PDB file of C-alpha atoms in Angstrom:
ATOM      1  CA  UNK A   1     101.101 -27.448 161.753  1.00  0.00           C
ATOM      2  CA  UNK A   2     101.044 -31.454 162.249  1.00  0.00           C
ATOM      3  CA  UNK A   3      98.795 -33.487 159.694  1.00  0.00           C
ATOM      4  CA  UNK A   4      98.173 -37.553 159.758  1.00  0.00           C
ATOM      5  CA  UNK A   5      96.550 -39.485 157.265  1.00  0.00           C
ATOM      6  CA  UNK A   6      95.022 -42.165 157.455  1.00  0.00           C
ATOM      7  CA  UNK A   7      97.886 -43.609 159.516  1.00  0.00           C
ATOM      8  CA  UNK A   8      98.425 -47.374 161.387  1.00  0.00           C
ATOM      9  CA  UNK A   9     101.119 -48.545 163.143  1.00  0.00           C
ATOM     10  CA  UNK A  10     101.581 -51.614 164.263  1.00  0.00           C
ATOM     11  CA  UNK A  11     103.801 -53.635 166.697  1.00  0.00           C
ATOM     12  CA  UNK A  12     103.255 -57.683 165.803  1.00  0.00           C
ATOM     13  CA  UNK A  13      99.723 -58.163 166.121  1.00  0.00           C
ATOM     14  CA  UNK A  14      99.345 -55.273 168.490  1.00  0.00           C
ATOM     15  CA  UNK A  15      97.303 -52.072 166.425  1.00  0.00           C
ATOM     16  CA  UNK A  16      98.872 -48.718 168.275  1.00  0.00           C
ATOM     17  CA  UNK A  17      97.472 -46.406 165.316  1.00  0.00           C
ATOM     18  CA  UNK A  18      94.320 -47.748 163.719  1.00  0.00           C
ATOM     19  CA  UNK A  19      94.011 -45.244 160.723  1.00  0.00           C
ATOM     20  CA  UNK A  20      94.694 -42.243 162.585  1.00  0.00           C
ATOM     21  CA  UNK A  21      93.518 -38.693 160.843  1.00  0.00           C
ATOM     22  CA  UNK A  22      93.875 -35.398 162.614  1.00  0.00           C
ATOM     23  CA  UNK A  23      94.588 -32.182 161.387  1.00  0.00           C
ATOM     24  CA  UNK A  24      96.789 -30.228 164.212  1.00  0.00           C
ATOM     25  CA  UNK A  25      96.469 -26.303 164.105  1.00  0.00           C
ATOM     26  CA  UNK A  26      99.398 -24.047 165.493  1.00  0.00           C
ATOM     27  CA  UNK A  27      98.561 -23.066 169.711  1.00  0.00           C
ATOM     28  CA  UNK A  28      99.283 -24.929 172.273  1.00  0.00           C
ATOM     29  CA  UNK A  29      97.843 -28.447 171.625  1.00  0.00           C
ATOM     30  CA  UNK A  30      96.830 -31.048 174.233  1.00  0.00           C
ATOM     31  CA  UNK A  31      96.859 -34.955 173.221  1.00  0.00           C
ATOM     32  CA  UNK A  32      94.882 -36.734 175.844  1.00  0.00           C
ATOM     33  CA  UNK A  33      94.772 -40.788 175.896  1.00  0.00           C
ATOM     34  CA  UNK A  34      94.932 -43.476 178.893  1.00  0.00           C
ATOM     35  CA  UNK A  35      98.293 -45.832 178.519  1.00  0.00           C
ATOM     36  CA  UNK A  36      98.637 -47.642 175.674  1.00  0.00           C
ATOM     37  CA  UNK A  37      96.307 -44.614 173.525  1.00  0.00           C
ATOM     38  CA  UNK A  38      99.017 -44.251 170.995  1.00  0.00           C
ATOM     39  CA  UNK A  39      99.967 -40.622 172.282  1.00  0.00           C
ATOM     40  CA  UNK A  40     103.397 -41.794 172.003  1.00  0.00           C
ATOM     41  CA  UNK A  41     103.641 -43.615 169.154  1.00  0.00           C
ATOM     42  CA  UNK A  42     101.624 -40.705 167.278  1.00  0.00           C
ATOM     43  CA  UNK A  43     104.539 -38.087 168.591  1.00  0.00           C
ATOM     44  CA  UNK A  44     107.460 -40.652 167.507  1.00  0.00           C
ATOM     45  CA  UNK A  45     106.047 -41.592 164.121  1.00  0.00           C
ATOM     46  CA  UNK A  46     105.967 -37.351 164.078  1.00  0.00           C
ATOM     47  CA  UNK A  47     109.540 -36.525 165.367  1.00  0.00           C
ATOM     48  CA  UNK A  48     110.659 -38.956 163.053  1.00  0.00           C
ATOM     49  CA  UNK A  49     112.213 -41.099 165.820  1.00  0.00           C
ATOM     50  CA  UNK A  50     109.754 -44.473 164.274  1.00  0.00           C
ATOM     51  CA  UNK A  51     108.144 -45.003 160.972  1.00  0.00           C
ATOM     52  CA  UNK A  52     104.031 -46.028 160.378  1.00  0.00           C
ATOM     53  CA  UNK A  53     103.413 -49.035 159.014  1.00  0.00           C
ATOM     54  CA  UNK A  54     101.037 -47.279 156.248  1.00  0.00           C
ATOM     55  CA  UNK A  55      99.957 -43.810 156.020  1.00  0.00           C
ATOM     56  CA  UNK A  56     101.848 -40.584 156.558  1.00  0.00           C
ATOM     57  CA  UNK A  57     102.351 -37.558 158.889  1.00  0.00           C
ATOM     58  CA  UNK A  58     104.004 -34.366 157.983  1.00  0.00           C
ATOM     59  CA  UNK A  59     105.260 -31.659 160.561  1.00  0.00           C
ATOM     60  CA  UNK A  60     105.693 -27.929 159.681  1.00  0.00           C
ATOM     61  CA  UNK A  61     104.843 -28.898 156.365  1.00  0.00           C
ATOM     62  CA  UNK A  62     107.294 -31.733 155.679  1.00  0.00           C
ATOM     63  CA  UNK A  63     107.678 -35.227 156.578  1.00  0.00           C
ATOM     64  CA  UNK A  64     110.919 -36.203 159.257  1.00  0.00           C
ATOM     65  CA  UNK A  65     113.096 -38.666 158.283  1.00  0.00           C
ATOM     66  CA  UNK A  66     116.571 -39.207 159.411  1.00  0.00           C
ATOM     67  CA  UNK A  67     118.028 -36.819 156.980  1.00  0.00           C
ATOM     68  CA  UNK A  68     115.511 -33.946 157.664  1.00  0.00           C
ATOM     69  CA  UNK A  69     118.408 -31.933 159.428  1.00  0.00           C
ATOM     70  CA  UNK A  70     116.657 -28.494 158.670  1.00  0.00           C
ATOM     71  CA  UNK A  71     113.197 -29.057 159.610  1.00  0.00           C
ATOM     72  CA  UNK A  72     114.407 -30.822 162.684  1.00  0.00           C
ATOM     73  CA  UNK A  73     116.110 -27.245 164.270  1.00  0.00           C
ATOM     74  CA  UNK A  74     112.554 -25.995 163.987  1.00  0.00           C
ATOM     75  CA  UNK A  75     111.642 -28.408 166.620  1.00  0.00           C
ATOM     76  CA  UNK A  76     112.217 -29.315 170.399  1.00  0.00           C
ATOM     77  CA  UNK A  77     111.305 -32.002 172.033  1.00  0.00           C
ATOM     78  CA  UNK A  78     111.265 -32.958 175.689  1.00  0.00           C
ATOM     79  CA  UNK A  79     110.906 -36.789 176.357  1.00  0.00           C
ATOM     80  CA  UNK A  80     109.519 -38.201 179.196  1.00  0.00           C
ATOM     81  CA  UNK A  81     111.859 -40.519 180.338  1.00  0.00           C
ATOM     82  CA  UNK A  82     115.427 -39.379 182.053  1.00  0.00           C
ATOM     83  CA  UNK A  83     118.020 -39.186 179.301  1.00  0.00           C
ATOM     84  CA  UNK A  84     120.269 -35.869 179.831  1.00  0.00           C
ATOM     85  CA  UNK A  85     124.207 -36.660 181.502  1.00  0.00           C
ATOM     86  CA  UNK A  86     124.969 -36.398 184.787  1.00  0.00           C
ATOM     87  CA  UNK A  87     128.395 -35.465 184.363  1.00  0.00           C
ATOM     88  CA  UNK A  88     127.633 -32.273 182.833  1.00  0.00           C
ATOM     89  CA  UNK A  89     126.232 -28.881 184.727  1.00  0.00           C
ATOM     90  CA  UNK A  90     123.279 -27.883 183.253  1.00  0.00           C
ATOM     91  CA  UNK A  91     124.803 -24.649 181.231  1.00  0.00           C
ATOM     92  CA  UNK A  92     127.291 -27.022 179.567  1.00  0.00           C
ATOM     93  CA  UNK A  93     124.691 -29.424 178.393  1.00  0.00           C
ATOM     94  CA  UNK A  94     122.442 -26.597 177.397  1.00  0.00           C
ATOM     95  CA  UNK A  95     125.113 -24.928 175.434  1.00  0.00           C
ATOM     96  CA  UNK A  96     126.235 -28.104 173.769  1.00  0.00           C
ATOM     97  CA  UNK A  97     122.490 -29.097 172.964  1.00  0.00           C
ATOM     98  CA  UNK A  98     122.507 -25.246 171.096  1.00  0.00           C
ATOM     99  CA  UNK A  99     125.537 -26.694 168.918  1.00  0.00           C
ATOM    100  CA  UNK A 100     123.856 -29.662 168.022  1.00  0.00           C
ATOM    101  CA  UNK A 101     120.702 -28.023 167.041  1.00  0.00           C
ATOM    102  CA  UNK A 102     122.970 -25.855 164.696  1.00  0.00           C
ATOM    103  CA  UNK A 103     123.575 -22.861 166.750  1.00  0.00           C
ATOM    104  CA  UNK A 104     127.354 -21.491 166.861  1.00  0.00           C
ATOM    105  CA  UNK A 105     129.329 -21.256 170.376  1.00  0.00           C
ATOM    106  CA  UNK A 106     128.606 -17.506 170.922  1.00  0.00           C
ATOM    107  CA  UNK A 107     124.494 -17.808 170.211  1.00  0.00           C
ATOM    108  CA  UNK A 108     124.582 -20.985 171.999  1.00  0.00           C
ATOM    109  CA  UNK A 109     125.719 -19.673 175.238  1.00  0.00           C
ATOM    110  CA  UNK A 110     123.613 -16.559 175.125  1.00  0.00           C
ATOM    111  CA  UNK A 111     120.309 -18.773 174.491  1.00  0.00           C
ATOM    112  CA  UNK A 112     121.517 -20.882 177.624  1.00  0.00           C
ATOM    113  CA  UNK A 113     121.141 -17.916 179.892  1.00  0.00           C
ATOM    114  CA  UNK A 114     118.326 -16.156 178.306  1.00  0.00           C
ATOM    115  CA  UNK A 115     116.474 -19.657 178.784  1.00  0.00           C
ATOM    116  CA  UNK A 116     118.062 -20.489 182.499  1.00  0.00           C
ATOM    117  CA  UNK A 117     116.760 -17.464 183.155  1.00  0.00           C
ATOM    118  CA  UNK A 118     113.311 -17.661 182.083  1.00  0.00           C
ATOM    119  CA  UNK A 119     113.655 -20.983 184.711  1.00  0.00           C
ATOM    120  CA  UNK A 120     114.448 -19.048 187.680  1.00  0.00           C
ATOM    121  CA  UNK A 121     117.742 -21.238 187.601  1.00  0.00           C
ATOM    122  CA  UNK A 122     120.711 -19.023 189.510  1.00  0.00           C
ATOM    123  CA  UNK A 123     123.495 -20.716 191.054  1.00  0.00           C
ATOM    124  CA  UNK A 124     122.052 -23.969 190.333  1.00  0.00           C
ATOM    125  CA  UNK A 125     122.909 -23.906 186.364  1.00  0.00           C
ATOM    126  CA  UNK A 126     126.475 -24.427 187.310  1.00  0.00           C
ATOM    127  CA  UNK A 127     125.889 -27.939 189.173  1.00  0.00           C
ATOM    128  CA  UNK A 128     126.577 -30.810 188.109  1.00  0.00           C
ATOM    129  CA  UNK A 129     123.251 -32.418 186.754  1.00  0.00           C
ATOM    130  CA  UNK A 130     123.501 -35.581 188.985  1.00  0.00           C
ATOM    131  CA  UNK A 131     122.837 -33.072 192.220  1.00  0.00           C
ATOM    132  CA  UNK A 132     119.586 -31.706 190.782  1.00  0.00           C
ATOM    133  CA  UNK A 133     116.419 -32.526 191.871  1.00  0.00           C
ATOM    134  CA  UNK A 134     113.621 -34.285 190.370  1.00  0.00           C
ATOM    135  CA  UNK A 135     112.012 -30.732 189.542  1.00  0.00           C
ATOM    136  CA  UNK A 136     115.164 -28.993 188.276  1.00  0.00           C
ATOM    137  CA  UNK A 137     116.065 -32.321 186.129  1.00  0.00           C
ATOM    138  CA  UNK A 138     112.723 -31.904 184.488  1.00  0.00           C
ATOM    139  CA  UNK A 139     113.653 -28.099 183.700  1.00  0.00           C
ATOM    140  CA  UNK A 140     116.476 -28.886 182.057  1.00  0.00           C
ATOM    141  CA  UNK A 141     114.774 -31.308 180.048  1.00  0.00           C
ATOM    142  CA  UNK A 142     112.480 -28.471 178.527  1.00  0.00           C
ATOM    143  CA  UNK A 143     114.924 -26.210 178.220  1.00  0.00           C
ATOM    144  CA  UNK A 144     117.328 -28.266 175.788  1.00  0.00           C
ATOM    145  CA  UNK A 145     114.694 -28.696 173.856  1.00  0.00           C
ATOM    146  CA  UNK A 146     114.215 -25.136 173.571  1.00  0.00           C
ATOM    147  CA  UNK A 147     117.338 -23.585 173.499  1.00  0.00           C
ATOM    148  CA  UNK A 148     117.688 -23.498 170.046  1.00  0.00           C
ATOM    149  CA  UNK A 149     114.745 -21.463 169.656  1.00  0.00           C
ATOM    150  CA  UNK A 150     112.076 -23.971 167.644  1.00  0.00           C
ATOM    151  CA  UNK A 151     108.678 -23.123 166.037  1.00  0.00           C
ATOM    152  CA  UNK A 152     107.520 -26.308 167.585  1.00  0.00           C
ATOM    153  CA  UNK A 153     108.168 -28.027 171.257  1.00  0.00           C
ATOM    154  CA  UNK A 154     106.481 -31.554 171.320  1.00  0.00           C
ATOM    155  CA  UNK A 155     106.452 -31.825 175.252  1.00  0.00           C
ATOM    156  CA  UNK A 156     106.062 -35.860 176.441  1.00  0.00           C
ATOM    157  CA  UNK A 157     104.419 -36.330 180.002  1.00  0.00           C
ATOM    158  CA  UNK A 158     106.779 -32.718 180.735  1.00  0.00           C
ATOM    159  CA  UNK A 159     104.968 -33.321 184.569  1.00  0.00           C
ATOM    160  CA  UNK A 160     105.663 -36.792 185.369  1.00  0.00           C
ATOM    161  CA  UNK A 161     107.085 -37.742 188.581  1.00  0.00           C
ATOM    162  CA  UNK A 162     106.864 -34.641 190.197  1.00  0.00           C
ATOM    163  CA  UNK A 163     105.119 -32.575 193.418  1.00  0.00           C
ATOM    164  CA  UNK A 164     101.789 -30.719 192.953  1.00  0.00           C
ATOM    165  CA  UNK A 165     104.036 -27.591 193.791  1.00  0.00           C
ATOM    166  CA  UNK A 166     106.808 -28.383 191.128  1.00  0.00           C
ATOM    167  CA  UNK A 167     104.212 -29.694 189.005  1.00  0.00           C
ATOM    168  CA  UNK A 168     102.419 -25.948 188.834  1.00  0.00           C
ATOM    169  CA  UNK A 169     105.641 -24.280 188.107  1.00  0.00           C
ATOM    170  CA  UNK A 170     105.954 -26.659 185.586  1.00  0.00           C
ATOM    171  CA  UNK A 171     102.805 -25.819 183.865  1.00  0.00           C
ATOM    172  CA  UNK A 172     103.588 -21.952 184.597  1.00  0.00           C
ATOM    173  CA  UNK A 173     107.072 -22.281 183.565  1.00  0.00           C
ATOM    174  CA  UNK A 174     105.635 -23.771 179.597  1.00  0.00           C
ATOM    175  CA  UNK A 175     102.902 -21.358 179.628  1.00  0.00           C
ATOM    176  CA  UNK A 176     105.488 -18.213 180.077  1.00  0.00           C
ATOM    177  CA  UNK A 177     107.869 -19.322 177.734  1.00  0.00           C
ATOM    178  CA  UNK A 178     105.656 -20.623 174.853  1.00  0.00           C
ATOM    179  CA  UNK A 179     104.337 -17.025 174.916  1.00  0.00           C
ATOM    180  CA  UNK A 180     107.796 -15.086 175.394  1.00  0.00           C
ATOM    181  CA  UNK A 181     109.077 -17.581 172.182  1.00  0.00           C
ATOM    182  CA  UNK A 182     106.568 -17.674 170.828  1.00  0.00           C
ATOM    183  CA  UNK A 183     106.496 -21.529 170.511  1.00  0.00           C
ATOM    184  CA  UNK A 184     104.284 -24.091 169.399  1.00  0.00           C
ATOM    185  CA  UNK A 185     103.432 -26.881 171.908  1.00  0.00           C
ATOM    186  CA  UNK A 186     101.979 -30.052 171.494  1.00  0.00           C
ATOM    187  CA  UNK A 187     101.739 -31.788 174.930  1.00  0.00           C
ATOM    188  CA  UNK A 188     101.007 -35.644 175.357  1.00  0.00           C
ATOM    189  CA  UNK A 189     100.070 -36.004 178.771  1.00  0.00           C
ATOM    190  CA  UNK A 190      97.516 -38.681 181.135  1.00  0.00           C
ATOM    191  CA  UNK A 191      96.730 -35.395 183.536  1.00  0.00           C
ATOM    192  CA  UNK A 192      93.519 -33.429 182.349  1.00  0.00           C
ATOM    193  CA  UNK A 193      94.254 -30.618 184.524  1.00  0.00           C
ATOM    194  CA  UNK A 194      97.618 -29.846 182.733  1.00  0.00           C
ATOM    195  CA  UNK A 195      95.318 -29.730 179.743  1.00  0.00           C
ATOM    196  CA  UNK A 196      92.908 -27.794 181.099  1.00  0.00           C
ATOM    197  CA  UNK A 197      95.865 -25.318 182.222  1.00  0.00           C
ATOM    198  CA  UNK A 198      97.848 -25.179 179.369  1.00  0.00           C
ATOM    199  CA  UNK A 199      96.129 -25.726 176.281  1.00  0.00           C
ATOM    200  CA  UNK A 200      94.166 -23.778 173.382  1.00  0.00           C
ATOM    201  CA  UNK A 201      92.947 -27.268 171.859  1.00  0.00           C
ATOM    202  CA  UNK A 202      92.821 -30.872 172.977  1.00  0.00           C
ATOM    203  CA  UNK A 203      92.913 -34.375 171.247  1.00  0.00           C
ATOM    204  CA  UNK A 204      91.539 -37.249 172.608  1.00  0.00           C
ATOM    205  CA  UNK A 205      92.943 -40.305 171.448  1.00  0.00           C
ATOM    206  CA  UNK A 206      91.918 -44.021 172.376  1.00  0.00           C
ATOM    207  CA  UNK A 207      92.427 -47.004 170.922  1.00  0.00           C
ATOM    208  CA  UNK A 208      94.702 -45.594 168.523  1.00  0.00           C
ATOM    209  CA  UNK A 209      91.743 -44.003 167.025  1.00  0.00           C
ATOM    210  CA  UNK A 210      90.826 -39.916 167.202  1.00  0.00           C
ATOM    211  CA  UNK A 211      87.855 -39.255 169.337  1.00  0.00           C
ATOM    212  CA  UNK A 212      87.962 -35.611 169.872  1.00  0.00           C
ATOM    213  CA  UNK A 213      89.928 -32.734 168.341  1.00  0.00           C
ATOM    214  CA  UNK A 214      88.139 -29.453 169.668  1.00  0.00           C
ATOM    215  CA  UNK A 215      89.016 -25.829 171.064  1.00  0.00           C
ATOM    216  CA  UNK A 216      89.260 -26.355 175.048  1.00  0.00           C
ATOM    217  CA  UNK A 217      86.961 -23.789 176.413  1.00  0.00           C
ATOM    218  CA  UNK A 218      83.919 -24.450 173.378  1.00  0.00           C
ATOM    219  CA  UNK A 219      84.411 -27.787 174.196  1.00  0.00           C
ATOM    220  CA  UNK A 220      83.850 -27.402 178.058  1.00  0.00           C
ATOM    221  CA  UNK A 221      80.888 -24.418 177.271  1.00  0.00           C
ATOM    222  CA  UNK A 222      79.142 -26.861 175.289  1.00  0.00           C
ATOM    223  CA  UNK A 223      79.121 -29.705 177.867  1.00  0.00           C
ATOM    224  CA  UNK A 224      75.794 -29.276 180.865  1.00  0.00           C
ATOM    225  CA  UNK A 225      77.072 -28.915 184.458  1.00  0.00           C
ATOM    226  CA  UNK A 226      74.854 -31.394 186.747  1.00  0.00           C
ATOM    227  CA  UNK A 227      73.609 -31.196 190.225  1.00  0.00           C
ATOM    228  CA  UNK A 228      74.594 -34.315 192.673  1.00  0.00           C
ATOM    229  CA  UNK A 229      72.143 -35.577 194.802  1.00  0.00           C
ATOM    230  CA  UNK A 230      72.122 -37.807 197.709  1.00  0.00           C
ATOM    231  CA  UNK A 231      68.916 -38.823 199.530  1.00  0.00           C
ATOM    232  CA  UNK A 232      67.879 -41.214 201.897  1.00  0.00           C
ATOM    233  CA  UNK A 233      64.829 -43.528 202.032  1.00  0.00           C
ATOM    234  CA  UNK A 234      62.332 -43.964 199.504  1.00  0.00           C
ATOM    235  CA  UNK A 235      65.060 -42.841 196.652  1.00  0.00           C
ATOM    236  CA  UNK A 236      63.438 -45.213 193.868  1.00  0.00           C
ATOM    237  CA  UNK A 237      59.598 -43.086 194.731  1.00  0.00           C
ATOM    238  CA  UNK A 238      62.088 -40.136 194.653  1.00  0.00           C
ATOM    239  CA  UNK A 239      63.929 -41.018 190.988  1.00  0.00           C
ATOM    240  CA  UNK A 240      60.125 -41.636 189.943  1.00  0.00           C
ATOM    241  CA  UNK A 241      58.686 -38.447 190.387  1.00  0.00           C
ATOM    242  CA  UNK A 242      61.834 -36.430 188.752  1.00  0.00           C
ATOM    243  CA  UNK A 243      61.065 -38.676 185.861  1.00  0.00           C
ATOM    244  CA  UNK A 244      58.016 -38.188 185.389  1.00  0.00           C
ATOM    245  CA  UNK A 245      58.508 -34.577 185.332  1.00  0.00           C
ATOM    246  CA  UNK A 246      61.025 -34.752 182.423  1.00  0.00           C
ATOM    247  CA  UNK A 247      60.775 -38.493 180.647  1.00  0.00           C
ATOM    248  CA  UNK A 248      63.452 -37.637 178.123  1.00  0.00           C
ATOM    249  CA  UNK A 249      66.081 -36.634 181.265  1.00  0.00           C
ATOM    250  CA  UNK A 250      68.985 -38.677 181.466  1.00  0.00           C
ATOM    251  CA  UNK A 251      69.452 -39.369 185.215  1.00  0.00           C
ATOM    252  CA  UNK A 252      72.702 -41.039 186.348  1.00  0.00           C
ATOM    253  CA  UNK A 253      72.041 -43.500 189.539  1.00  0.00           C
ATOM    254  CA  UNK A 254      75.471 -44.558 191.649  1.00  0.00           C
ATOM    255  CA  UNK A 255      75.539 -46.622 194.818  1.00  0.00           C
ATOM    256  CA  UNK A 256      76.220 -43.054 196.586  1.00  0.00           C
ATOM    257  CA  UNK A 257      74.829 -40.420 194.329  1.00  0.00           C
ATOM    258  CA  UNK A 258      72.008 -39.128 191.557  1.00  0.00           C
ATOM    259  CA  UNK A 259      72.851 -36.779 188.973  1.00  0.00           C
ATOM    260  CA  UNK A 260      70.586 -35.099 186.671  1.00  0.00           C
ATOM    261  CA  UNK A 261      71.620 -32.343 184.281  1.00  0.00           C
ATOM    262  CA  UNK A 262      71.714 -29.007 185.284  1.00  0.00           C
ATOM    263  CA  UNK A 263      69.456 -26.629 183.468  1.00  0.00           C
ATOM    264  CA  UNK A 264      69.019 -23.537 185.324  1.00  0.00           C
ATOM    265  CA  UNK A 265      68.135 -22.546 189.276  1.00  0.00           C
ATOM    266  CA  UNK A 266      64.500 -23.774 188.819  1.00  0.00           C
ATOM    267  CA  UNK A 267      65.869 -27.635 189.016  1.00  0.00           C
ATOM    268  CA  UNK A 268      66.537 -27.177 192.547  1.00  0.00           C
ATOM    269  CA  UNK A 269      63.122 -26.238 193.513  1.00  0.00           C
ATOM    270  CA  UNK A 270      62.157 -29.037 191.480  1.00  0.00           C
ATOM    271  CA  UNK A 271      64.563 -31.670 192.961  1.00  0.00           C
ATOM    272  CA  UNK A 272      63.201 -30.369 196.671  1.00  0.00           C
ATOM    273  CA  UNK A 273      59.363 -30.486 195.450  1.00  0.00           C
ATOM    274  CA  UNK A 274      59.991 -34.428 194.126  1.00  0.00           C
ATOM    275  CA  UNK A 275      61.587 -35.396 197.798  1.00  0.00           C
ATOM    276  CA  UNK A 276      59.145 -33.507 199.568  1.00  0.00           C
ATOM    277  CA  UNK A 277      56.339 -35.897 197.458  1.00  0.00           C
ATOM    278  CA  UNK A 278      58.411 -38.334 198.119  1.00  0.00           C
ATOM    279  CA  UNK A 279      58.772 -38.701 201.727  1.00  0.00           C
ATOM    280  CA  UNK A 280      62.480 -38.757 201.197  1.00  0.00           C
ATOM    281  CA  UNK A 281      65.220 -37.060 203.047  1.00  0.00           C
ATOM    282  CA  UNK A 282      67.541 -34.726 200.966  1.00  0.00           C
ATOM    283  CA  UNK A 283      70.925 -35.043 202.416  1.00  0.00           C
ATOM    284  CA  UNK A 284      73.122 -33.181 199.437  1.00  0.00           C
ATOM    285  CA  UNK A 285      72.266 -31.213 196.686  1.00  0.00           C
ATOM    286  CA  UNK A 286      75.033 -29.390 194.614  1.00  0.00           C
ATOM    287  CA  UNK A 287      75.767 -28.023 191.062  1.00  0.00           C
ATOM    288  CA  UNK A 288      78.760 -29.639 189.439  1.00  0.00           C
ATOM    289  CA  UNK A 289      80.515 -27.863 186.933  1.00  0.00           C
ATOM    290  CA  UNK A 290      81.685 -29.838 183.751  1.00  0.00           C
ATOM    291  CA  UNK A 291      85.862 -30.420 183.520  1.00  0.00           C
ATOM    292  CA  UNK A 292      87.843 -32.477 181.373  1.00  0.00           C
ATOM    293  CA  UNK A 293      87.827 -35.250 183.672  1.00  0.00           C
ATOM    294  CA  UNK A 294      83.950 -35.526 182.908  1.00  0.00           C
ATOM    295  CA  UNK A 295      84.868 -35.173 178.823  1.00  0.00           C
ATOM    296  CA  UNK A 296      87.808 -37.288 179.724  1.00  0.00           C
ATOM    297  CA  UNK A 297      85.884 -39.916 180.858  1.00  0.00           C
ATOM    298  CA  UNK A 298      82.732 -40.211 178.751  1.00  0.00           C
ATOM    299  CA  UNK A 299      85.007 -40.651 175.825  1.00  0.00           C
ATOM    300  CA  UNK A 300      87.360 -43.065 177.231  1.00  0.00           C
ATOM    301  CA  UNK A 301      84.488 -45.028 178.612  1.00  0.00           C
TER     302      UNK A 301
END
């Protein structure tokens, strides 16, 4: 669906794409990075909207330039920042957008309320844009960038700025309509959990380099869950003991906590046994199931 190769750009002596590779299958695609990763420059240099200073990237099979009018009405895209008219209710921007993406009058229109629709979006569609809220401004934003019916949505930060409850409609609202369109999404986003609930696959980008391209649950299923511990007194007797049980275990020691890997229901009779030698208290003991923040952060870190 996407391909780079071997791709660098560059702004001055700043490196935001550091020969960048990644093949990008069709699903729903998650690109993961902290700020200043490169997510964005990777999804501009791929819209088209910037060029690489060396390599190449090709969407859908061709590479966007300013004149790649066709290929582009086989995309949306939904930026992150505010850029849609105030002056404007939301079915006459939506129906213009249709136009622009090629669409004629009649198709245009009927996309705007198929997609409305999908939104939940009554009364509200005939507002002006300016009286919308930070939520429905952020639907309108996805759905101009699907109202002309693409094979591929690039979706930029689509749940910035908003409310954990608008934010979860959000994420319900792409879900339901990438599978009703059956639409292509690649979404750059800082938020794991929007990841976690909307993706097939995930990215990981840092540095402007590709750390991890990998199916989301194989990636997760592979990954050990851990048990966190917190003890009292005579912790370092305590850390000893568990260690001398397993030499090759790789125990994690915070200012509040100890973590050791989880292997199966026999490592809490073990952790009790080693603070019962130990004359230690045991305060805490719980399994901790692996997320993407824990994936997240190893490979960031």
């Amino acid at each position: 669906m996407i391909e780079a190769k071997n791709v660098i750009k560059k702004y001055g002596q700043v490196t935001a794409l550091d020969d960048f590779t990644v093949n990008i299958p069709k699903g729903k695609i998650g690109i993961l990075g902290p700020n200043g990763a490169g997510k964005s420059t990777f999804v501009k240099i791929a819209l088209g909207l910037i060029e690489s200073t060396s390599g190449e990237v090709t969407v859908l099979g061709e590479k966007l330039d300013k004149n790649s009018i066709a290929i582009r009405r086989k995309i949306g895209y939904m930026p992150e920042h505010d850029c849609i008219p105030n002056k404007m209710t939301g079915v006459e921007f939506l129906i213009e957008m249709g136009q622009v993406s090629g669409l004629d009058y009649q198709t245009a229109t009927q996309r705007t309320h198929e997609i409305l629709g999908h939104l939940r979006m009554g009364e509200e569609k005939y507002r002006l844009i300016e009286e919308y809220s930070g939520g429905m401004r952020q639907k309108i934003k996805l759905a101009q960038g699907l109202v002309h019916g693409p094979e591929l949505m690039f979706l930029d930060e689509p749940t910035s700025g908003l409310d954990p409850k608008a934010r979860l409609e959000m994420l319900d609202t792409i879900n339901g309509l990438a599978e009703i369109s059956n639409t292509n999404v690649l979404l750059s986003t800082h938020i794991l959990q929007d990841v976690e609930t909307v993706c097939d696959y995930v990215i990981i980008i840092n540095n402007g380099k590709l750390q991890i391209k990998e199916n989301v649950k194989e990636l997760v299923k592979r990954q050990t869950d851990t048990i966190q511990i917190r003890v009292g007194e005579n912790s370092d007797d305590f850390i000893s003991i568990l260690k001398q049980n397993d030499n090759k275990r790789n125990i994690e020691i915070t200012e509040r906590w100890i973590r050791i890997p989880y292997e199966n229901d026999e490592s809490f009779k073990e952790i009790i046994s080693a603070a019962a030698s130990a004359k230690c208290q045991l305060y805490e003991m719980e399994r901790i199931a692996v997320t993407m923040d824990n994936i997240y952060l190893e490979v960031v870190n």
